[in-house]
Coordinates of C-alpha atoms and ligand atoms in Angstrom, one line a residue:
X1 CA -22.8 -49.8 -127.8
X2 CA -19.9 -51.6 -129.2
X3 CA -16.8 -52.2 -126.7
X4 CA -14.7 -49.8 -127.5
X5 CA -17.2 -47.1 -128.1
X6 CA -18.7 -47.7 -124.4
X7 CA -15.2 -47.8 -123.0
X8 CA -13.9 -44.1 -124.8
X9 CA -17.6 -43.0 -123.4
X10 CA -16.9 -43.6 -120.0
X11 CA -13.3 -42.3 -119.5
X12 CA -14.2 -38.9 -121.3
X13 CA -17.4 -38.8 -119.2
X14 CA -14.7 -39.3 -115.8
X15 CA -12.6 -37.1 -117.9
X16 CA -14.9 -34.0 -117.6
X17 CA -16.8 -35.0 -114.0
X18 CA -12.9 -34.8 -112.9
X19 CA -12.5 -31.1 -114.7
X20 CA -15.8 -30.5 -112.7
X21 CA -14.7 -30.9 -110.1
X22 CA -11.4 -28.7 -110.4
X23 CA -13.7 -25.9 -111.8
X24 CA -16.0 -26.5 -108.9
X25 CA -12.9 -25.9 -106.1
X26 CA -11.8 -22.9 -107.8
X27 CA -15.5 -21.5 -108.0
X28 CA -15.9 -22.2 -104.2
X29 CA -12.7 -20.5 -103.8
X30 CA -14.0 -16.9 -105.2
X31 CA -17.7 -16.9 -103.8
X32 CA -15.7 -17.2 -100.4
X33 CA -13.6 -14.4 -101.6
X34 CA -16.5 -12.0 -102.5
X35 CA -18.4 -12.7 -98.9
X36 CA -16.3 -13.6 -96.2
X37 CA -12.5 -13.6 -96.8
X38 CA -10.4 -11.5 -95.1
X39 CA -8.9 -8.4 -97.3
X40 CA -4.9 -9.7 -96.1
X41 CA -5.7 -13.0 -97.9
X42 CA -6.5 -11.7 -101.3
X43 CA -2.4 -12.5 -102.7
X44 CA -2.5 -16.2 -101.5
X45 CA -5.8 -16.9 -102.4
X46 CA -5.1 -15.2 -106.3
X47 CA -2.6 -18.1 -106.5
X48 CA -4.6 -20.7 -105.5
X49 CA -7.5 -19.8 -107.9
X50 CA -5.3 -19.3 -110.8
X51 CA -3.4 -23.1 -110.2
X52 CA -6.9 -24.6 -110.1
X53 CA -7.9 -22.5 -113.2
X54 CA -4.6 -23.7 -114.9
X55 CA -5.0 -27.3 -114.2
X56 CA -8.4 -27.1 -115.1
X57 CA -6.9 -26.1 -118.6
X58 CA -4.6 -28.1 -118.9
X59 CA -7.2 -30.8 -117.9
X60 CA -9.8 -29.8 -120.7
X61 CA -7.1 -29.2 -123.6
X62 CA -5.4 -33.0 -123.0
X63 CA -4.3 -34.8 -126.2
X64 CA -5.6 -38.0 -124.9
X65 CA -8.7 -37.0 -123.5
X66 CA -9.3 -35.4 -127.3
X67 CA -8.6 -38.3 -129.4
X68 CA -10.9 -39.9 -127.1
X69 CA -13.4 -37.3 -128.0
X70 CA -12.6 -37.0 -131.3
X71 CA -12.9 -41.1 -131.5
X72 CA -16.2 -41.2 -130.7
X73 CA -17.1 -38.0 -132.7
X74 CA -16.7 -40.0 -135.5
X75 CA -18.5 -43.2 -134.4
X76 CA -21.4 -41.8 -133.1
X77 CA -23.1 -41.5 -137.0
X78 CA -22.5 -45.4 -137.0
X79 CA -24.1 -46.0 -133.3
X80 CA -27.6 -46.0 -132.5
X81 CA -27.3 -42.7 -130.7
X82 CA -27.4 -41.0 -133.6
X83 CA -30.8 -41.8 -134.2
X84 CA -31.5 -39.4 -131.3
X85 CA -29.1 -36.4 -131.8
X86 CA -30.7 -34.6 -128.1
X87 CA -30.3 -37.7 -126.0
X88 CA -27.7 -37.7 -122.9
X89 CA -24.9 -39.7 -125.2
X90 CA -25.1 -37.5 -128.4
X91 CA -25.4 -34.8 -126.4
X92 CA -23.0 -35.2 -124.3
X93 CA -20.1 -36.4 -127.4
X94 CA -21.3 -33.6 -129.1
X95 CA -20.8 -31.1 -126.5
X96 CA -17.8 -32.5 -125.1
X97 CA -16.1 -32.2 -128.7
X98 CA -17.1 -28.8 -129.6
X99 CA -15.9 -27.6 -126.2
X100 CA -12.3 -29.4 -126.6
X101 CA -12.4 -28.4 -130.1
X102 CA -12.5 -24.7 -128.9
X103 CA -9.9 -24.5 -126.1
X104 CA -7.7 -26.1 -128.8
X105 CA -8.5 -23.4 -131.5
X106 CA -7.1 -20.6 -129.6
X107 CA -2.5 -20.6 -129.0
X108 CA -1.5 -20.7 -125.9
X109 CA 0.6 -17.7 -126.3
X110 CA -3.4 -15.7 -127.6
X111 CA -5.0 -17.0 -124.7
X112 CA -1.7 -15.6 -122.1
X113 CA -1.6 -12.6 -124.0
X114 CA -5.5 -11.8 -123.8
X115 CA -5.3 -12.7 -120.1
X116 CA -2.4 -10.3 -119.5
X117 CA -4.6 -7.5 -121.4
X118 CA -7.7 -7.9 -119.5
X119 CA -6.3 -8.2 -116.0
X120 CA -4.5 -5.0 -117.3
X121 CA -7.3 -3.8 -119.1
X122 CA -9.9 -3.8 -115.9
X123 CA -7.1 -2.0 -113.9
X124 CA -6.5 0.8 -116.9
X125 CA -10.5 0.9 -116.9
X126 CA -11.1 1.4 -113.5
X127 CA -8.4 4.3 -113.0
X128 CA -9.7 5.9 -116.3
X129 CA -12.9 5.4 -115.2
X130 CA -12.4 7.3 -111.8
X131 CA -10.6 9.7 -114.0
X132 CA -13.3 10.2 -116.0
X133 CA -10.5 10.1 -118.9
X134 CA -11.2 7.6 -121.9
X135 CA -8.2 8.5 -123.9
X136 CA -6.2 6.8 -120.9
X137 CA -8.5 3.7 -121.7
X138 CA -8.2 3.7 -125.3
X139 CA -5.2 1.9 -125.8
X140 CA -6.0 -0.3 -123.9
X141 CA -9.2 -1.0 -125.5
X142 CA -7.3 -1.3 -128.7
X143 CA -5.5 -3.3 -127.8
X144 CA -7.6 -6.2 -126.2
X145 CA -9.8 -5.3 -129.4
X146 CA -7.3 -6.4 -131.6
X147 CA -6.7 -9.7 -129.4
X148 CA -10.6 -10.9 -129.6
X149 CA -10.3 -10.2 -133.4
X150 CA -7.5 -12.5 -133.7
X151 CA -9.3 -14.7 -131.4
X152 CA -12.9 -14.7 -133.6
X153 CA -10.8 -15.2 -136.2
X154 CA -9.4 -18.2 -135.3
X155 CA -12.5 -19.9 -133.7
X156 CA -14.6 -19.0 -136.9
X157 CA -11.7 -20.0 -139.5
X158 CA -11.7 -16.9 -141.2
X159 CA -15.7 -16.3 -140.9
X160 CA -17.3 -13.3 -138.8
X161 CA -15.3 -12.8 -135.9
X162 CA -18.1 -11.6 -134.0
X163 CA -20.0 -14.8 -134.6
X164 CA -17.3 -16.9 -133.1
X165 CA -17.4 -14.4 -129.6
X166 CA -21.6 -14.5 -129.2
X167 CA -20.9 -18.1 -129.6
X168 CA -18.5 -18.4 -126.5
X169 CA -21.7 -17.5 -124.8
X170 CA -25.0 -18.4 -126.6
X171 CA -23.5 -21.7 -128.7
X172 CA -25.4 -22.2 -131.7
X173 CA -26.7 -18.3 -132.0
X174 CA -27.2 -16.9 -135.1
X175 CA -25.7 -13.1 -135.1
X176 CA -27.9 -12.4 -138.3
X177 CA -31.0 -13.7 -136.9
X178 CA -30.3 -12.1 -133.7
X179 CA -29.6 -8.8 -135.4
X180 CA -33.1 -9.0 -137.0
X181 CA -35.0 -10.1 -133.4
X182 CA -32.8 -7.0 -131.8
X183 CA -34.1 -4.4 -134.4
X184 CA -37.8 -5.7 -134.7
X185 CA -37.3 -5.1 -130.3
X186 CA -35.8 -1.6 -131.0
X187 CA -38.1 1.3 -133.3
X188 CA -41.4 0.1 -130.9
X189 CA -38.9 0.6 -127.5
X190 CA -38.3 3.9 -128.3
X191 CA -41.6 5.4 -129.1
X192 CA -42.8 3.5 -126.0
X193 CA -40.5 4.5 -123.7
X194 CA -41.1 8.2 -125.5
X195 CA -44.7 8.1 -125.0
X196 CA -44.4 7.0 -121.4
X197 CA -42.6 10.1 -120.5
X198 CA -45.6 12.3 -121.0
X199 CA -48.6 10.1 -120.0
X200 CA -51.8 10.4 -118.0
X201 CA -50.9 8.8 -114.7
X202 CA -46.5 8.9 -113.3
X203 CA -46.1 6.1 -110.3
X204 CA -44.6 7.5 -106.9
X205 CA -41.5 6.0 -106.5
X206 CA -40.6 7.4 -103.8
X207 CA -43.1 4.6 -101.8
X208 CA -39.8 2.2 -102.4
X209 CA -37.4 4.9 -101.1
X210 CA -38.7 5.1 -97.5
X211 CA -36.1 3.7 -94.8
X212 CA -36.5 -0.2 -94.8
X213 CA -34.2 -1.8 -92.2
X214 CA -32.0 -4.3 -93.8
X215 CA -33.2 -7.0 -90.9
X216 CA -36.8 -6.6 -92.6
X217 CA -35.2 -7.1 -95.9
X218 CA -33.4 -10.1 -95.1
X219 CA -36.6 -11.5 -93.8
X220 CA -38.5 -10.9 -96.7
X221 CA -35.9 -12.1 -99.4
X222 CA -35.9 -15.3 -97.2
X223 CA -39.6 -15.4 -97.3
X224 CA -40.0 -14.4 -101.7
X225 CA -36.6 -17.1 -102.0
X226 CA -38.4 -20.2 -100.4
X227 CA -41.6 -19.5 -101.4
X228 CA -40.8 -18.9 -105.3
X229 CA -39.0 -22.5 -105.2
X230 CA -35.2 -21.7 -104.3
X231 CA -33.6 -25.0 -102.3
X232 CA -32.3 -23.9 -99.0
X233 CA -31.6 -28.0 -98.3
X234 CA -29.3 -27.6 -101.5
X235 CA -28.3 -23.9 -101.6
X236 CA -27.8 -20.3 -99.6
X237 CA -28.5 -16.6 -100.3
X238 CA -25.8 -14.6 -99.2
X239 CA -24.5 -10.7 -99.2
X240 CA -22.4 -9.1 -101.2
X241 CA -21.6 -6.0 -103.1
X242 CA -22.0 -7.0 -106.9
X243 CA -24.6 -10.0 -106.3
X244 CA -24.3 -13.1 -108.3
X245 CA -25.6 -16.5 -108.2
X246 CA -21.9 -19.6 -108.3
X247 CA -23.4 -23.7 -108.3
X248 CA -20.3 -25.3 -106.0
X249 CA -22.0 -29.1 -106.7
X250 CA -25.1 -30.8 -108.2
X251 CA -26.4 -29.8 -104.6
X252 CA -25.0 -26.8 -103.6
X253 CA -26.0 -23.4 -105.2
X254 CA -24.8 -20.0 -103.8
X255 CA -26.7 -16.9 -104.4
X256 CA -25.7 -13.7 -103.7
X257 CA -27.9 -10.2 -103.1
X258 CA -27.0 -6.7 -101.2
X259 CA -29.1 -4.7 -99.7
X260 CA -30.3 -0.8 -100.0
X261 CA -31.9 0.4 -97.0
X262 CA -33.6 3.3 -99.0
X263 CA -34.1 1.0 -102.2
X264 CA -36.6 -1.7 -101.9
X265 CA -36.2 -3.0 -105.1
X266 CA -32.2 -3.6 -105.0
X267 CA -32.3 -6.7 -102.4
X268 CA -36.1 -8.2 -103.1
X269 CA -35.4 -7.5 -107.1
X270 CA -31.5 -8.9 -106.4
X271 CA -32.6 -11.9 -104.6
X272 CA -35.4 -12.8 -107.2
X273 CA -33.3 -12.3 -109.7
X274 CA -30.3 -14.6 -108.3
X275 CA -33.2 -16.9 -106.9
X276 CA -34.5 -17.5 -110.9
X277 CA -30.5 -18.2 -111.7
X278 CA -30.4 -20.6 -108.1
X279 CA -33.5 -22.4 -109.4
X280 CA -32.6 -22.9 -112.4
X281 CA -28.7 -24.4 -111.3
X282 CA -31.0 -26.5 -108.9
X283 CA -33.0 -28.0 -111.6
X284 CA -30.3 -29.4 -114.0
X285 CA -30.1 -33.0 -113.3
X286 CA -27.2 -34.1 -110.5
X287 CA -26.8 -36.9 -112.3
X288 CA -25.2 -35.7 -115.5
X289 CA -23.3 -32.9 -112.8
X290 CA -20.5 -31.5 -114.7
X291 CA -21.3 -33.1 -118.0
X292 CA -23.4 -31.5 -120.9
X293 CA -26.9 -32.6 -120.2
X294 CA -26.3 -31.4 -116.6
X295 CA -25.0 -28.3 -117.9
X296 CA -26.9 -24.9 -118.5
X297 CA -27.3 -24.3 -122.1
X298 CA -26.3 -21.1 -122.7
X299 CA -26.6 -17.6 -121.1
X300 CA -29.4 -16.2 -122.6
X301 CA -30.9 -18.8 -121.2
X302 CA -29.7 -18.6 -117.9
X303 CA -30.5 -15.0 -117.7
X304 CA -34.1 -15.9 -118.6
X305 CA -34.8 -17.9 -115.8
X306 CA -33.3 -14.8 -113.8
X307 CA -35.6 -12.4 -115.9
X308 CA -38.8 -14.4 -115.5
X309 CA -38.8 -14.4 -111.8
X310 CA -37.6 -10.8 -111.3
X311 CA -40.0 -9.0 -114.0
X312 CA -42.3 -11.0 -115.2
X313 CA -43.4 -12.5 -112.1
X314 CA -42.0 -10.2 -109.5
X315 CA -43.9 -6.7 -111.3
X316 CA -46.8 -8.2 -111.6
X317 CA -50.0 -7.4 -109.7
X318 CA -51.0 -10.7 -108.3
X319 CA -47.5 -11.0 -107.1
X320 CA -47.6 -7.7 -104.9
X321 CA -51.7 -8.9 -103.6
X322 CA -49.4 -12.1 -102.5
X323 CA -46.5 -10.0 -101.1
X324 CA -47.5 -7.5 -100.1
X325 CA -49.1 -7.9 -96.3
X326 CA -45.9 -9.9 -95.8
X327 CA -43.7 -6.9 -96.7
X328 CA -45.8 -5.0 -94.3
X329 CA -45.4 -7.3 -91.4
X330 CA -41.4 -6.9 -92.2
X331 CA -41.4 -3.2 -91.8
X332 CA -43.5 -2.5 -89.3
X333 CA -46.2 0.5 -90.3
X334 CA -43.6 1.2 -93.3
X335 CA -45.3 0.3 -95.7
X336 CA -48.9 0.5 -94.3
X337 CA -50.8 3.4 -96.4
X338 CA -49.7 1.5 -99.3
X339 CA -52.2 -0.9 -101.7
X340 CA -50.6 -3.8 -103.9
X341 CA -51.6 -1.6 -107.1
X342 CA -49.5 1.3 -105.7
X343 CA -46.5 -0.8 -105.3
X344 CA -46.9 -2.6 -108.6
X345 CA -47.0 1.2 -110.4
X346 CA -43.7 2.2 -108.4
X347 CA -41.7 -1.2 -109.4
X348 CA -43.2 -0.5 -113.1
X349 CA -41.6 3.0 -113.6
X350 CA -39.9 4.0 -116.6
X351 CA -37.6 6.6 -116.5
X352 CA -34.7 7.1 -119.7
X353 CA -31.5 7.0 -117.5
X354 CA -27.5 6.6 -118.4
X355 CA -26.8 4.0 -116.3
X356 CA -27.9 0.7 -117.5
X357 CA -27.5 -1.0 -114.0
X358 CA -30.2 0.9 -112.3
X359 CA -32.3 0.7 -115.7
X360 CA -35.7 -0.1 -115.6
X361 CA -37.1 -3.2 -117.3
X362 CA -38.0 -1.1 -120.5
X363 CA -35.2 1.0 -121.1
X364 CA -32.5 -1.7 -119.9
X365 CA -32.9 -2.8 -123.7
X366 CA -32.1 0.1 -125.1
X367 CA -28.7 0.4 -123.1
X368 CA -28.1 -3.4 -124.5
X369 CA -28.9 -2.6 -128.1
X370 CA -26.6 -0.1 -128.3
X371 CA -24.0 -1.4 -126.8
X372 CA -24.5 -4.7 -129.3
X373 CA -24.7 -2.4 -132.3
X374 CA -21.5 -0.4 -130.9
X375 CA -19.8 -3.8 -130.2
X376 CA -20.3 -5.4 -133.9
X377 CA -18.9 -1.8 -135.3
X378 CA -15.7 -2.4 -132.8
X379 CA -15.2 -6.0 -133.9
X380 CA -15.1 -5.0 -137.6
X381 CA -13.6 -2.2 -137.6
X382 CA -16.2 0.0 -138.6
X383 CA -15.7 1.9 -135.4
X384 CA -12.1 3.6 -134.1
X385 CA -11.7 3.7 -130.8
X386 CA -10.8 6.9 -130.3
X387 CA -14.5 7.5 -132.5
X388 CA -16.5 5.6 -129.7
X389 CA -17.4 8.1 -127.0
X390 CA -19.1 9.8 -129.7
X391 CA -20.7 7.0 -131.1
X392 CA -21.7 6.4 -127.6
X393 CA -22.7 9.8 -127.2
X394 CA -25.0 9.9 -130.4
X395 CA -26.8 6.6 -129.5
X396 CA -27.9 7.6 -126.1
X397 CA -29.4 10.8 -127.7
X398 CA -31.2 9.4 -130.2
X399 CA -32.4 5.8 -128.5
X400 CA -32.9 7.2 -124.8
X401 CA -32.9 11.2 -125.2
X402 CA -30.3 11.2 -122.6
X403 CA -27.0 12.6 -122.4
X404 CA -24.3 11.8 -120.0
X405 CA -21.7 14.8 -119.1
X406 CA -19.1 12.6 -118.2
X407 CA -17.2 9.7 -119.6
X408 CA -17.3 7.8 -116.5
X409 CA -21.4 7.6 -116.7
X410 CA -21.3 7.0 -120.4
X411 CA -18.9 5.1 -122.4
X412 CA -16.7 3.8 -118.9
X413 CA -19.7 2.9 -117.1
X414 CA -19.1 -1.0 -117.8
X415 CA -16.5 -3.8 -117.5
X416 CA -17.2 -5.9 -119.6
X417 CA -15.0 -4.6 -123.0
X418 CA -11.9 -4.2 -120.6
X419 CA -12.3 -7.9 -119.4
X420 CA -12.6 -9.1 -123.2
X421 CA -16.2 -9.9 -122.7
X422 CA -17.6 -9.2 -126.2
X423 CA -20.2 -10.7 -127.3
X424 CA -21.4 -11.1 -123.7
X425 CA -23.7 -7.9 -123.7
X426 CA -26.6 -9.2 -126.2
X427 CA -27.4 -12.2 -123.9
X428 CA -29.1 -9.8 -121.2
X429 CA -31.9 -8.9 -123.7
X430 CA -32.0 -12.5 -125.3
X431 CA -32.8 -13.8 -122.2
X432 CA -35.5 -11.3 -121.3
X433 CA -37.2 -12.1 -124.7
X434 CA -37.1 -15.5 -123.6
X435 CA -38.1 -14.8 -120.3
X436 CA -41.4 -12.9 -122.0
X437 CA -41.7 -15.7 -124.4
X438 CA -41.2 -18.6 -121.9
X439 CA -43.9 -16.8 -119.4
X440 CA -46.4 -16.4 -122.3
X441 CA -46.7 -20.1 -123.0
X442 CA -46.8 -21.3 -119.4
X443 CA -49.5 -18.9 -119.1
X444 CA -51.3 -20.7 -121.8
X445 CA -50.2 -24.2 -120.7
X446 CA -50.9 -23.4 -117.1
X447 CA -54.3 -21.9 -117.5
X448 CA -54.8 -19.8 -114.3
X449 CA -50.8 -19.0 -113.5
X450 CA -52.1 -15.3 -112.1
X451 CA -55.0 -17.0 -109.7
X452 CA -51.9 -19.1 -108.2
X453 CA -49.7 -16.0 -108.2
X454 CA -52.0 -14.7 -106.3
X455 CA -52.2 -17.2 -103.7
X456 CA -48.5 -17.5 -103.3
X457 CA -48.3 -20.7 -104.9
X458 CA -45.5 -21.3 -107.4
X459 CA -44.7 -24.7 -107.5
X460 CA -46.7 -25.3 -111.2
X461 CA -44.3 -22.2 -112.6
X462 CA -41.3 -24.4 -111.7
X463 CA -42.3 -27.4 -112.6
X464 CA -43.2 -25.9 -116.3
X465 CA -39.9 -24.6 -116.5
X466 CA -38.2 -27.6 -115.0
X467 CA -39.7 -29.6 -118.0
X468 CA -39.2 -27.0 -120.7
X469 CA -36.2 -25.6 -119.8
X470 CA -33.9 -27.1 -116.9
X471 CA -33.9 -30.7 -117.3
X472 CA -32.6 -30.5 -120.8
X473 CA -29.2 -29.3 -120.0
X474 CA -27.6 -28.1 -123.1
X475 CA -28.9 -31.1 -125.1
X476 CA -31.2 -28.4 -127.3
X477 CA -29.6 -24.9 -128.1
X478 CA -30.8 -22.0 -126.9
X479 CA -32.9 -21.4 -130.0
X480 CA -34.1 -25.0 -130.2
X481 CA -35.2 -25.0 -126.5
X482 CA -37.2 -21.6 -126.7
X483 CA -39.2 -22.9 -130.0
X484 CA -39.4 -26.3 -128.3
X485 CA -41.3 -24.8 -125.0
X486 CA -43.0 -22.0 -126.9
X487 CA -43.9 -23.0 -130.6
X488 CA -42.5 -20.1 -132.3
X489 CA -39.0 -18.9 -132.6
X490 CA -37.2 -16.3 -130.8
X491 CA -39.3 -13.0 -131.1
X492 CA -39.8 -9.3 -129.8
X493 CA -43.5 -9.9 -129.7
X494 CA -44.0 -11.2 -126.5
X495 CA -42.1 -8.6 -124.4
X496 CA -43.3 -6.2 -126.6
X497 CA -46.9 -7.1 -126.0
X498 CA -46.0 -8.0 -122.0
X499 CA -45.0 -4.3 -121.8
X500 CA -47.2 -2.7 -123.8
X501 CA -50.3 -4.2 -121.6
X502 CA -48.3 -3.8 -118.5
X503 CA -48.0 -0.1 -118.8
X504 CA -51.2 0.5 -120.6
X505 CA -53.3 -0.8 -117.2
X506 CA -50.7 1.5 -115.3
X507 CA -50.1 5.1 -117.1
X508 CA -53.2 5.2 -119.2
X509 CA -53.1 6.1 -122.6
X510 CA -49.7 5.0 -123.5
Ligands
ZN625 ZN1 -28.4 -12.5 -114.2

């Protein structure tokens, strides 16, 4: 490295560990307002998130800091990084510059007024919602519509809005090929879920609906945490009413589950699921903390890691031989007439529902496709608002045979279009493709994953993913990392076979 080129390196490298840190504050900040803060301090501490968040800005958007950036952008073809495009200091120029180039795309006066619609929006949403009125939502919903059009606009330079949104959130994503993967997933979902309705052999359910004291569940979550992999040296699980997993520091990851004393699956599910997000937050290297190759790649991605523990490895039968007598012994004679095969059936139903939260694994896709396919309509105007409910309304009959009687379980049910978050949505089912694909190949690699399963060991499963996934940080895309671990690009195929099998061995006939 030449001088100057090693000197612009290092101050935009303190540069973002210093924004890291900011961000880091802020995020410690609102996991202590979603567990333990009291209710009176909720003004104050609304003030002191928002000044971290604004010098946090102001921090990433610097002009020096990008002519920095934008220096060494246009070395690097002349050093000899660019002779390895996924190393830390490519990778991290790279990512560093597309980042700065983003924040900068969007006016100030955009990114106040979308912030003003959104905070407004979720308030509008949530009265309208309790209202069960969406014509109260609807302008509302135009407007912060509009605002994300103007916004994908801008990012893409006059391309496909919508492209410039998924790419907030899944960098690199193609919406095209993502569009073909999502309806290659969808025509086979359907007739599946269809043809599970009226099979053979319907799991008992109501084995996970017997009273389970929350003590017993904290015990066992602690037990499935530690033993799946999750830090407790560098991390903590947590309670709280929407669950989520925050990383604080390269050695300090918060996870967060709540518990259903008539609903086994919400905590142990919740806590595997936050656990596969933890694991993956803990495996990113602490040394490149706050920088790109230290960063998570994207959040289809993320969600994978999430979805692999929870479904792929937490429905599974050798999972349930493993947990099983350890449940038992948390719930005392609960749980006592029941076999592991029993408990795998009831944590594989399928059951078309409207809400997509309480979804099972199968159906959740559906509720995702639509609202992708609704979404694209939105963003290109395809769709008028005051034409969704309908749209809605049509979708869920013909996808999921379900119909919902009210707005509030139908087209309200969700956040995320009053908070602005499009493009969010297809990054649930992305990452459990991945998730499917991921498990798939570390069953090949791995040999004789279910024998270990089985035994309770699951140290090899993290360490695959640690090497295929986690220690790259975001120097692959998304798409680069899953046909880098896998050999093959992103497909439907493997969930599709992973359920098909799954449910075959469970209902017969399907
Ligand atoms: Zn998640």
């Amino acid at each position: 490295m030449n001088q100057s080129f090693e000197n612009h390196f290092a101050h935009v490298c303190e540069h973002a560990r210093q924004s890291a840190i900011l961000q880091s504050v802020a995020d410690a900040l609102e996991w202590d307002e979603r567990t333990g803060m009291p209710h009176d301090a909720s003004d104050y501490r609304a003030v002191q998130v928002s000044t971290l968040r604004a010098m946090h800005h102001k921090q990433q958007t610097d002009a020096a800091y990008g002519e920095r950036l934008q220096q060494l952008f246009g070395d690097l073809p002349q050093t000899e990084h660019s002779d390895d495009p996924h190393g830390d200091v490519a990778c991290t120029i790279v990512g560093l510059h597309r980042d700065y180039q983003r924040n900068c795309k969007l006016p100030v006066d955009l990114v106040r007024q979308t912030s003003e619609a959104t905070v407004r929006g979720q308030q509008v949403w949530d009265l309208a919602r309790k209202a069960n009125d969406f014509a109260a939502f609807a302008p509302a919903l135009k407007q912060i519509i509009a605002l994300k059009r103007e916004a994908g606009s801008l990012l893409s330079e006059g391309g496909d809005p919508y492209q410039a949104l998924i790419d907030e959130y899944e960098p690199g994503a193609d919406v095209d090929a993502l569009r073909g993967v999502f309806e290659s997933l969808r025509e086979p979902l359907i007739q599946l879920v269809a043809r599970l309705k009226d099979a053979p052999r319907q799991p008992d359910v109501s084995l996970l609906q017997r009273a389970f004291p929350i003590e017993g569940q904290r015990r066992l979550s602690r037990i499935v945490a530690e033993t799946i992999g999750f830090d407790f040296n560098r991390g903590r699980l947590d309670e709280t009413s929407h669950p989520f997993c925050t990383n604080l520091g390269p050695n300090d990851c918060r996870i967060l589950t709540r518990y259903d004393s008539h609903w086994l699956p919400a905590g142990l599910f919740g806590t595997m699921h936050e656990a596969g997000h933890g694991m993956y937050d803990q495996g990113l290297r602490t040394d490149w903390y706050g920088l790109p190759p230290g960063s998570y790649v994207s959040l289809g991605i993320h969600e994978s890691q999430s979805r692999l523990w929870e479904n792929q490895v937490g429905r599974s039968l050798p999972f349930w031989k493993w947990l099983l007598p350890k449940a038992k012994a948390c719930f005392g004679g609960v749980l006592d007439d029941c076999t592991p095969e029993m408990i795998h059936f009831a944590v594989n139903a399928v059951r078309p529902s409207l809400i997509r939260v309480e979804a099972d694994e199968a159906t959740y896709n559906l509720h995702i496709i639509i609202r992708f396919e609704l979404e694209q309509a939105l963003m290109s105007g395809a769709l008028q608002v005051h034409d969704l409910p309908g749209a809605w309304d049509d979708a869920y009959e013909r996808y999921l045979g379900v119909s919902s009687p009210t707005a509030a379980n139908g087209v309200l049910q969700d956040v995320h279009w009053s908070a602005g978050l499009f493009g969010y949505f297809p990054t649930y089912t992305l990452g459990n493709l991945a998730a499917a694909q991921f498990f798939d190949s570390a069953k090949t690699d791995l040999g004789s994953l279910d024998e270990s399963i089985e035994q309770g060991n699951f140290a090899n499963l993290l360490e695959w993913l640690r090497q295929h996934v986690h220690r790259h940080g975001r120097c692959f895309t998304g798409g680069e990392l899953v046909e880098k671990a896998t050999n093959s690009k992103l497909s439907a195929e493997p969930l599709l076979t992973s359920l098909r099998s799954r449910y075959q061995d469970l209902y017969g006939g399907a």
